[in-house]
mmCIF file of C-alpha atoms in Angstrom:
data_model
loop_
_atom_site.group_PDB
_atom_site.id
_atom_site.type_symbol
_atom_site.label_atom_id
_atom_site.label_comp_id
_atom_site.label_asym_id
_atom_site.label_seq_id
_atom_site.Cartn_x
_atom_site.Cartn_y
_atom_site.Cartn_z
ATOM 1 C CA MET A 1 -1.421 7.464 -24.184
ATOM 2 C CA LYS A 2 -1.485 9.213 -20.807
ATOM 3 C CA ILE A 3 -1.387 7.063 -17.644
ATOM 4 C CA TYR A 4 -2.023 7.943 -13.999
ATOM 5 C CA ILE A 5 -0.397 5.773 -11.315
ATOM 6 C CA THR A 6 -1.530 5.930 -7.686
ATOM 7 C CA ALA A 7 0.937 4.131 -5.416
ATOM 8 C CA ASP A 8 0.465 2.965 -1.838
ATOM 9 C CA MET A 9 2.907 1.042 0.348
ATOM 10 C CA GLU A 10 1.039 -1.521 2.478
ATOM 11 C CA GLY A 11 0.337 -3.693 -0.572
ATOM 12 C CA VAL A 12 3.936 -3.839 -1.791
ATOM 13 C CA ALA A 13 5.419 -7.348 -1.872
ATOM 14 C CA VAL A 14 7.170 -8.543 1.327
ATOM 15 C CA LEU A 15 5.867 -5.719 3.560
ATOM 16 C CA CYS A 16 3.746 -6.931 6.471
ATOM 17 C CA HIS A 17 4.254 -4.727 9.538
ATOM 18 C CA ASP A 18 3.998 -1.137 10.719
ATOM 19 C CA VAL A 19 7.755 -0.956 11.374
ATOM 20 C CA GLN A 20 8.159 -1.180 7.605
ATOM 21 C CA VAL A 21 5.478 1.244 6.402
ATOM 22 C CA ASP A 22 5.688 3.878 9.155
ATOM 23 C CA GLN A 23 8.241 6.641 8.555
ATOM 24 C CA LYS A 24 9.550 6.187 12.094
ATOM 25 C CA GLY A 25 9.943 2.443 11.642
ATOM 26 C CA LEU A 26 13.351 0.805 11.518
ATOM 27 C CA ASP A 27 12.608 -0.942 8.210
ATOM 28 C CA TYR A 28 11.035 2.059 6.475
ATOM 29 C CA PRO A 29 14.080 2.963 4.315
ATOM 30 C CA ARG A 30 14.007 -0.471 2.677
ATOM 31 C CA ALA A 31 10.220 -0.253 2.245
ATOM 32 C CA ARG A 32 10.686 2.999 0.305
ATOM 33 C CA GLU A 33 13.059 1.207 -2.038
ATOM 34 C CA LEU A 34 10.641 -1.675 -2.584
ATOM 35 C CA MET A 35 7.760 0.718 -3.245
ATOM 36 C CA THR A 36 9.845 2.723 -5.704
ATOM 37 C CA GLU A 37 10.918 -0.416 -7.555
ATOM 38 C CA GLU A 38 7.312 -1.587 -7.995
ATOM 39 C CA VAL A 39 6.294 1.835 -9.305
ATOM 40 C CA GLN A 40 9.166 1.723 -11.785
ATOM 41 C CA ALA A 41 8.050 -1.749 -12.887
ATOM 42 C CA ALA A 42 4.577 -0.327 -13.585
ATOM 43 C CA ILE A 43 6.177 2.498 -15.556
ATOM 44 C CA ASP A 44 8.198 0.011 -17.612
ATOM 45 C CA GLY A 45 5.087 -2.026 -18.369
ATOM 46 C CA ALA A 46 3.113 1.078 -19.271
ATOM 47 C CA ARG A 47 5.820 2.100 -21.738
ATOM 48 C CA SER A 48 5.678 -1.337 -23.317
ATOM 49 C CA GLY A 49 1.908 -0.959 -23.614
ATOM 50 C CA GLY A 50 2.129 2.345 -25.452
ATOM 51 C CA ALA A 51 2.149 4.996 -22.713
ATOM 52 C CA ASP A 52 4.008 8.166 -23.615
ATOM 53 C CA GLU A 53 3.086 10.320 -20.599
ATOM 54 C CA ILE A 54 2.918 9.170 -16.969
ATOM 55 C CA LEU A 55 1.999 10.907 -13.707
ATOM 56 C CA VAL A 56 2.674 9.125 -10.410
ATOM 57 C CA CYS A 57 0.903 10.044 -7.166
ATOM 58 C CA ASP A 58 2.836 9.104 -4.014
ATOM 59 C CA ALA A 59 -0.281 8.068 -2.105
ATOM 60 C CA HIS A 60 1.059 6.578 1.137
ATOM 61 C CA ASP A 61 0.694 8.499 4.408
ATOM 62 C CA THR A 62 2.594 11.810 4.080
ATOM 63 C CA GLY A 63 3.190 11.359 0.359
ATOM 64 C CA ARG A 64 6.951 11.520 0.847
ATOM 65 C CA ASN A 65 7.943 7.938 0.183
ATOM 66 C CA ILE A 66 8.911 7.280 -3.436
ATOM 67 C CA LEU A 67 12.575 7.833 -4.245
ATOM 68 C CA VAL A 68 11.886 10.014 -7.258
ATOM 69 C CA GLU A 69 15.504 10.043 -8.384
ATOM 70 C CA HIS A 70 15.256 6.315 -9.089
ATOM 71 C CA LEU A 71 12.323 6.656 -11.498
ATOM 72 C CA ASP A 72 12.514 7.281 -15.236
ATOM 73 C CA PRO A 73 13.528 10.918 -15.741
ATOM 74 C CA ASP A 74 10.571 11.726 -18.004
ATOM 75 C CA VAL A 75 7.768 10.870 -15.547
ATOM 76 C CA GLU A 76 6.209 13.398 -13.190
ATOM 77 C CA VAL A 77 5.426 12.750 -9.525
ATOM 78 C CA ILE A 78 3.032 14.294 -7.015
ATOM 79 C CA GLN A 79 4.492 14.234 -3.504
ATOM 80 C CA GLY A 80 3.568 15.807 -0.182
ATOM 81 C CA ASN A 81 0.420 16.115 1.901
ATOM 82 C CA PRO A 82 -2.395 17.155 2.103
ATOM 83 C CA TYR A 83 -3.756 16.589 -1.381
ATOM 84 C CA ASP A 84 -6.917 17.940 -2.966
ATOM 85 C CA LEU A 85 -8.126 14.420 -3.810
ATOM 86 C CA GLY A 86 -5.996 12.378 -1.450
ATOM 87 C CA MET A 87 -4.612 9.266 -3.094
ATOM 88 C CA MET A 88 -5.962 10.427 -6.465
ATOM 89 C CA SER A 89 -4.595 13.955 -6.504
ATOM 90 C CA GLY A 90 -3.777 15.075 -10.015
ATOM 91 C CA ILE A 91 -6.311 12.820 -11.740
ATOM 92 C CA SER A 92 -8.222 14.466 -14.593
ATOM 93 C CA ARG A 93 -10.069 13.723 -17.804
ATOM 94 C CA ASP A 94 -6.762 14.006 -19.658
ATOM 95 C CA PHE A 95 -5.758 10.472 -18.600
ATOM 96 C CA ASP A 96 -6.565 7.325 -20.555
ATOM 97 C CA ALA A 97 -6.157 4.854 -17.684
ATOM 98 C CA CYS A 98 -5.219 4.477 -14.023
ATOM 99 C CA PHE A 99 -2.985 1.942 -12.264
ATOM 100 C CA GLN A 100 -3.212 1.196 -8.530
ATOM 101 C CA ILE A 101 0.146 -0.097 -7.284
ATOM 102 C CA GLY A 102 0.873 -1.471 -3.805
ATOM 103 C CA TYR A 103 -2.753 -1.310 -2.682
ATOM 104 C CA HIS A 104 -4.061 -3.122 0.405
ATOM 105 C CA SER A 105 -7.429 -4.514 1.468
ATOM 106 C CA MET A 106 -10.163 -2.622 3.272
ATOM 107 C CA ARG A 107 -10.671 -2.798 7.014
ATOM 108 C CA ASN A 108 -12.348 -5.907 8.449
ATOM 109 C CA THR A 109 -10.923 -8.129 5.714
ATOM 110 C CA HIS A 110 -10.050 -11.560 7.087
ATOM 111 C CA ALA A 111 -6.261 -12.027 6.773
ATOM 112 C CA GLY A 112 -6.019 -8.672 5.028
ATOM 113 C CA VAL A 113 -2.475 -7.693 5.919
ATOM 114 C CA LEU A 114 -2.301 -4.097 7.205
ATOM 115 C CA GLY A 115 -5.883 -3.641 5.980
ATOM 116 C CA HIS A 116 -7.605 -0.322 6.654
ATOM 117 C CA THR A 117 -9.685 2.312 4.878
ATOM 118 C CA TYR A 118 -7.719 5.568 4.774
ATOM 119 C CA THR A 119 -7.359 5.627 8.565
ATOM 120 C CA TYR A 120 -7.751 3.077 11.321
ATOM 121 C CA ASP A 121 -10.654 5.185 12.629
ATOM 122 C CA VAL A 122 -12.910 4.076 9.752
ATOM 123 C CA ALA A 123 -14.574 0.731 10.452
ATOM 124 C CA GLU A 124 -16.516 0.707 7.182
ATOM 125 C CA LEU A 125 -17.124 3.021 4.222
ATOM 126 C CA ARG A 126 -20.088 2.610 1.871
ATOM 127 C CA LEU A 127 -20.787 4.393 -1.400
ATOM 128 C CA ASN A 128 -24.385 3.930 -2.563
ATOM 129 C CA GLY A 129 -24.651 0.944 -0.251
ATOM 130 C CA VAL A 130 -21.518 -0.810 -1.508
ATOM 131 C CA VAL A 131 -18.688 -1.365 0.980
ATOM 132 C CA VAL A 132 -15.432 -0.025 -0.468
ATOM 133 C CA GLY A 133 -11.837 0.350 0.631
ATOM 134 C CA GLU A 134 -9.182 2.670 -0.699
ATOM 135 C CA SER A 135 -9.144 0.862 -4.040
ATOM 136 C CA GLY A 136 -12.878 1.320 -4.566
ATOM 137 C CA LEU A 137 -12.824 4.934 -3.420
ATOM 138 C CA SER A 138 -9.901 5.708 -5.735
ATOM 139 C CA ALA A 139 -11.635 3.929 -8.615
ATOM 140 C CA ALA A 140 -14.793 5.983 -8.051
ATOM 141 C CA LEU A 141 -12.768 9.208 -8.112
ATOM 142 C CA ALA A 142 -11.099 8.121 -11.351
ATOM 143 C CA GLY A 143 -14.521 7.195 -12.715
ATOM 144 C CA HIS A 144 -15.787 10.707 -11.976
ATOM 145 C CA PHE A 145 -13.344 11.869 -14.641
ATOM 146 C CA GLY A 146 -14.149 9.015 -17.008
ATOM 147 C CA VAL A 147 -10.846 7.251 -16.333
ATOM 148 C CA PRO A 148 -10.877 3.445 -15.937
ATOM 149 C CA VAL A 149 -8.743 1.641 -13.369
ATOM 150 C CA VAL A 150 -7.184 -1.090 -15.515
ATOM 151 C CA LEU A 151 -4.519 -2.530 -13.184
ATOM 152 C CA VAL A 152 -4.350 -3.211 -9.453
ATOM 153 C CA SER A 153 -1.322 -4.765 -7.753
ATOM 154 C CA GLY A 154 -0.880 -5.587 -4.082
ATOM 155 C CA ASP A 155 -2.415 -7.750 -1.385
ATOM 156 C CA ALA A 156 -4.420 -10.590 -2.969
ATOM 157 C CA HIS A 157 -7.496 -9.517 -1.001
ATOM 158 C CA ALA A 158 -7.207 -5.985 -2.396
ATOM 159 C CA VAL A 159 -7.036 -7.400 -5.917
ATOM 160 C CA ARG A 160 -10.140 -9.526 -5.302
ATOM 161 C CA GLN A 161 -12.030 -6.559 -3.883
ATOM 162 C CA ALA A 162 -11.120 -4.431 -6.913
ATOM 163 C CA LYS A 163 -12.175 -7.155 -9.341
ATOM 164 C CA ALA A 164 -15.550 -7.373 -7.614
ATOM 165 C CA LEU A 165 -16.168 -3.756 -8.650
ATOM 166 C CA ILE A 166 -14.454 -3.562 -12.045
ATOM 167 C CA LYS A 167 -15.044 -6.100 -14.799
ATOM 168 C CA ASN A 168 -12.006 -7.245 -16.841
ATOM 169 C CA LEU A 169 -9.566 -5.518 -14.489
ATOM 170 C CA VAL A 170 -6.014 -6.893 -14.616
ATOM 171 C CA GLY A 171 -4.951 -7.905 -11.113
ATOM 172 C CA VAL A 172 -1.443 -8.681 -9.899
ATOM 173 C CA PRO A 173 -1.459 -10.181 -6.376
ATOM 174 C CA THR A 174 2.055 -9.869 -4.969
ATOM 175 C CA LYS A 175 1.332 -11.428 -1.579
ATOM 176 C CA GLU A 176 -1.378 -13.256 0.354
ATOM 177 C CA GLY A 177 -2.172 -12.266 3.908
ATOM 178 C CA VAL A 178 -1.973 -15.001 6.516
ATOM 179 C CA GLY A 179 -2.910 -12.581 9.294
ATOM 180 C CA LEU A 180 -2.953 -8.851 9.954
ATOM 181 C CA TYR A 181 0.838 -8.882 10.221
ATOM 182 C CA GLY A 182 1.806 -11.933 8.199
ATOM 183 C CA VAL A 183 2.125 -12.709 4.486
ATOM 184 C CA ARG A 184 3.004 -15.378 2.010
ATOM 185 C CA THR A 185 4.803 -13.205 -0.513
ATOM 186 C CA LEU A 186 6.454 -13.254 -3.899
ATOM 187 C CA THR A 187 10.065 -12.139 -4.051
ATOM 188 C CA PRO A 188 10.467 -8.485 -5.049
ATOM 189 C CA ALA A 189 11.997 -9.504 -8.385
ATOM 190 C CA ARG A 190 9.073 -11.778 -9.247
ATOM 191 C CA ALA A 191 6.539 -9.169 -8.141
ATOM 192 C CA ARG A 192 8.143 -6.554 -10.382
ATOM 193 C CA GLU A 193 8.165 -8.956 -13.313
ATOM 194 C CA LEU A 194 4.438 -9.625 -12.943
ATOM 195 C CA ILE A 195 3.637 -5.932 -12.507
ATOM 196 C CA ARG A 196 5.479 -5.122 -15.741
ATOM 197 C CA LYS A 197 3.563 -7.837 -17.597
ATOM 198 C CA GLY A 198 0.266 -6.838 -16.005
ATOM 199 C CA ALA A 199 0.700 -3.167 -16.906
ATOM 200 C CA LYS A 200 1.356 -3.990 -20.553
ATOM 201 C CA GLU A 201 -1.586 -6.406 -20.656
ATOM 202 C CA ALA A 202 -3.896 -3.859 -19.035
ATOM 203 C CA LEU A 203 -3.167 -1.202 -21.644
ATOM 204 C CA GLU A 204 -3.545 -3.696 -24.461
ATOM 205 C CA SER A 205 -7.049 -4.531 -23.169
ATOM 206 C CA ILE A 206 -8.008 -0.992 -22.166
ATOM 207 C CA GLU A 207 -11.046 -0.933 -24.461
ATOM 208 C CA GLU A 208 -12.607 -3.793 -22.469
ATOM 209 C CA ILE A 209 -12.473 -1.992 -19.100
ATOM 210 C CA LEU A 210 -15.016 0.673 -18.187
ATOM 211 C CA PRO A 211 -14.652 3.443 -15.590
ATOM 212 C CA TYR A 212 -16.194 2.688 -12.193
ATOM 213 C CA THR A 213 -19.016 5.209 -11.895
ATOM 214 C CA LEU A 214 -21.752 5.756 -9.317
ATOM 215 C CA LYS A 215 -25.294 7.024 -9.733
ATOM 216 C CA LYS A 216 -25.750 10.555 -8.365
ATOM 217 C CA PRO A 217 -26.484 11.754 -5.763
ATOM 218 C CA ILE A 218 -24.019 9.516 -3.965
ATOM 219 C CA LEU A 219 -24.862 8.243 -0.490
ATOM 220 C CA VAL A 220 -21.741 8.204 1.680
ATOM 221 C CA GLU A 221 -22.032 6.141 4.859
ATOM 222 C CA VAL A 222 -19.228 5.916 7.399
ATOM 223 C CA GLU A 223 -19.086 3.638 10.409
ATOM 224 C CA TRP A 224 -16.453 4.754 12.904
ATOM 225 C CA THR A 225 -14.606 2.695 15.474
ATOM 226 C CA ARG A 226 -15.834 4.898 18.342
ATOM 227 C CA PRO A 227 -19.214 6.499 19.125
ATOM 228 C CA LEU A 228 -17.646 9.902 19.867
ATOM 229 C CA MET A 229 -16.369 10.049 16.276
ATOM 230 C CA ALA A 230 -19.934 9.747 14.999
ATOM 231 C CA GLU A 231 -21.079 12.355 17.514
ATOM 232 C CA TYR A 232 -18.443 14.850 16.358
ATOM 233 C CA THR A 233 -18.744 14.244 12.610
ATOM 234 C CA ALA A 234 -22.544 14.578 12.763
ATOM 235 C CA HIS A 235 -21.998 18.301 13.469
ATOM 236 C CA ILE A 236 -20.612 18.805 9.956
ATOM 237 C CA PRO A 237 -23.298 20.551 7.857
ATOM 238 C CA LEU A 238 -25.622 18.075 6.052
ATOM 239 C CA VAL A 239 -23.984 15.060 7.724
ATOM 240 C CA ARG A 240 -26.588 12.950 9.525
ATOM 241 C CA ARG A 241 -26.213 10.605 12.509
ATOM 242 C CA LYS A 242 -27.375 7.076 11.608
ATOM 243 C CA ASP A 243 -26.670 5.154 14.784
ATOM 244 C CA ILE A 244 -24.234 5.086 17.674
ATOM 245 C CA LYS A 245 -21.135 4.763 15.451
ATOM 246 C CA SER A 246 -22.344 5.768 11.974
ATOM 247 C CA VAL A 247 -23.071 8.900 9.942
ATOM 248 C CA SER A 248 -24.232 9.535 6.381
ATOM 249 C CA TYR A 249 -23.995 12.269 3.766
ATOM 250 C CA LYS A 250 -25.684 12.681 0.382
ATOM 251 C CA ALA A 251 -23.078 14.003 -2.062
ATOM 252 C CA SER A 252 -23.718 15.713 -5.388
ATOM 253 C CA ASP A 253 -20.805 13.852 -6.996
ATOM 254 C CA MET A 254 -17.602 11.992 -6.088
ATOM 255 C CA ILE A 255 -15.586 15.166 -5.584
ATOM 256 C CA ASP A 256 -18.122 16.373 -3.043
ATOM 257 C CA ALA A 257 -18.211 12.883 -1.505
ATOM 258 C CA PHE A 258 -14.452 12.739 -1.045
ATOM 259 C CA HIS A 259 -14.096 16.279 0.288
ATOM 260 C CA VAL A 260 -16.721 15.722 2.990
ATOM 261 C CA PHE A 261 -15.308 12.275 3.835
ATOM 262 C CA ASN A 262 -11.881 13.883 4.184
ATOM 263 C CA VAL A 263 -13.254 16.511 6.579
ATOM 264 C CA MET A 264 -14.976 13.745 8.544
ATOM 265 C CA MET A 265 -11.652 11.964 9.028
ATOM 266 C CA LYS A 266 -10.008 15.149 10.326
ATOM 267 C CA VAL A 267 -12.852 15.716 12.793
ATOM 268 C CA ALA A 268 -12.706 12.070 13.893
ATOM 269 C CA VAL A 269 -9.086 12.604 14.928
ATOM 270 C CA MET A 270 -10.232 15.408 17.232
ATOM 271 C CA ALA A 271 -12.787 13.064 18.783
ATOM 272 C CA LYS A 272 -10.132 10.417 19.337
ATOM 273 C CA GLU A 273 -7.981 12.918 21.182
ATOM 274 C CA GLU A 274 -10.936 13.896 23.387
ATOM 275 C CA GLY A 275 -11.329 10.503 25.024
ATOM 276 C CA PRO A 276 -11.461 6.710 24.680
ATOM 277 C CA LEU A 277 -15.195 6.358 23.826
#
């Protein structure tokens, strides 16, 4: 059985502030260790569930976070940035299932600790009218290849949001947000224990979990935090201005949807540098 693991950092147990998840932050070195340990716990659980081949995508920020030397020697890891499919780089039809480890909630989630959707410039992302965060977007990319997301660990709100999209998903909440920068968290040891158990359980029930797929063409709608971002991104071919802060794009499939969304985010950064509006 071949398993794909996409790993983020903001949803890792204990972590609750930018000084931990930002590479320039004082607590970042410890956050790398905690992230690595949760990924290894998922690997252990996957092995117990029958996995014999595992690919891990280091999906946080620059993609240079996981301490690869501390993982099982027979797994492979994708590191570095940029990626062809962002947090899902390396996914293909060869995989039997996908795990999302250390995932966080989408932007505008009440008490969603460190919640955002790819960047803090995105106020809301919709796919075919459904509001999604990074978990939903990643699940849709996996679904494009017929791969089901069977396990999500991280912020309790992220787990709830994933379960709203994917029936029978195994969720492992490792912490509960009590504010944008506050959590009620499990200890790292307990979080790892539950991730191991959840990974094994997810693979044992893999037949009950379907890939998250979207009807094509896929309508991508992005609301930005600033009007100028909508103004700039509307100049991308086939992207349409919806209102003062929003644009839309009709994609042929999820690969097309992600590639254009990714270009939008790059252009939005240029708009942010232009001025405060």
